[in-house]
Amino acid sequence: MSSAIMETQTTDARSIHLTFSTAEEIHTGLESAVNELIEAAVEEGNCGIRVTRHEPGAYTVALDDSVPFGETYEDIAA
């Protein structure tokens, strides 16, 4: 039995900060966060979603005005 831990810290309705303790939970956690922000993107109708990896296990999923509506971009922070 796995004891994986995913920590979610939401700063506002436009972004979700995620921290994962195992690689296995990353895909599911990011997919869930993107799906949550799709609803907000549809309401705004003028932005897409950017997924940024800050370091291993630490991500931000956010609405981004520079991403075209209906698209999701992925970045790795330097």
Short mmCIF file of N, CA and C in Angstrom, two decimals, residues 18-43:
data_model
loop_
_atom_site.label_atom_id
_atom_site.label_comp_id
_atom_site.label_asym_id
_atom_site.label_seq_id
_atom_site.Cartn_x
_atom_site.Cartn_y
_atom_site.Cartn_z
N LEU A 18 0.91 23.05 -6.53
CA LEU A 18 0.88 21.64 -6.14
C LEU A 18 2.26 21.16 -5.75
N THR A 19 2.31 20.31 -4.74
CA THR A 19 3.55 19.65 -4.34
C THR A 19 3.26 18.16 -4.23
N PHE A 20 4.06 17.35 -4.90
CA PHE A 20 3.87 15.90 -4.90
C PHE A 20 5.04 15.22 -4.22
N SER A 21 4.74 14.15 -3.51
CA SER A 21 5.81 13.41 -2.84
C SER A 21 6.27 12.20 -3.64
N THR A 22 5.47 11.75 -4.62
CA THR A 22 5.87 10.63 -5.47
C THR A 22 5.57 10.93 -6.93
N ALA A 23 6.34 10.35 -7.82
CA ALA A 23 6.14 10.55 -9.25
C ALA A 23 4.80 9.99 -9.72
N GLU A 24 4.32 8.95 -9.09
CA GLU A 24 3.08 8.31 -9.51
C GLU A 24 1.87 9.23 -9.41
N GLU A 25 1.88 10.19 -8.52
CA GLU A 25 0.71 11.04 -8.32
C GLU A 25 0.73 12.31 -9.17
N ILE A 26 1.83 12.59 -9.85
CA ILE A 26 1.95 13.83 -10.61
C ILE A 26 0.92 13.92 -11.73
N HIS A 27 0.82 12.91 -12.57
CA HIS A 27 -0.10 12.95 -13.72
C HIS A 27 -1.53 13.20 -13.27
N THR A 28 -2.00 12.43 -12.31
CA THR A 28 -3.37 12.56 -11.83
C THR A 28 -3.60 13.92 -11.19
N GLY A 29 -2.67 14.38 -10.40
CA GLY A 29 -2.81 15.67 -9.73
C GLY A 29 -2.83 16.84 -10.69
N LEU A 30 -1.93 16.81 -11.69
CA LEU A 30 -1.91 17.89 -12.67
C LEU A 30 -3.16 17.86 -13.54
N GLU A 31 -3.59 16.68 -13.92
CA GLU A 31 -4.80 16.56 -14.73
C GLU A 31 -6.02 17.12 -13.99
N SER A 32 -6.12 16.83 -12.73
CA SER A 32 -7.21 17.34 -11.91
C SER A 32 -7.17 18.87 -11.82
N ALA A 33 -5.99 19.43 -11.62
CA ALA A 33 -5.84 20.89 -11.52
C ALA A 33 -6.18 21.56 -12.84
N VAL A 34 -5.71 20.99 -13.96
CA VAL A 34 -6.02 21.56 -15.27
C VAL A 34 -7.53 21.52 -15.51
N ASN A 35 -8.17 20.41 -15.19
CA ASN A 35 -9.62 20.31 -15.38
C ASN A 35 -10.36 21.35 -14.55
N GLU A 36 -9.88 21.61 -13.35
CA GLU A 36 -10.50 22.62 -12.50
C GLU A 36 -10.38 24.02 -13.12
N LEU A 37 -9.20 24.32 -13.69
CA LEU A 37 -9.00 25.64 -14.27
C LEU A 37 -9.64 25.79 -15.65
N ILE A 38 -9.93 24.69 -16.33
CA ILE A 38 -10.64 24.78 -17.61
C ILE A 38 -11.97 25.50 -17.40
N GLU A 39 -12.65 25.17 -16.31
CA GLU A 39 -13.93 25.82 -16.02
C GLU A 39 -13.75 27.33 -15.86
N ALA A 40 -12.72 27.75 -15.15
CA ALA A 40 -12.45 29.17 -14.97
C ALA A 40 -12.06 29.83 -16.29
N ALA A 41 -11.30 29.13 -17.13
CA ALA A 41 -10.89 29.67 -18.43
C ALA A 41 -12.10 29.88 -19.33
N VAL A 42 -13.04 28.95 -19.29
CA VAL A 42 -14.26 29.09 -20.10
C VAL A 42 -15.05 30.32 -19.64
N GLU A 43 -15.12 30.54 -18.34
CA GLU A 43 -15.84 31.71 -17.83
C GLU A 43 -15.19 33.01 -18.31
#
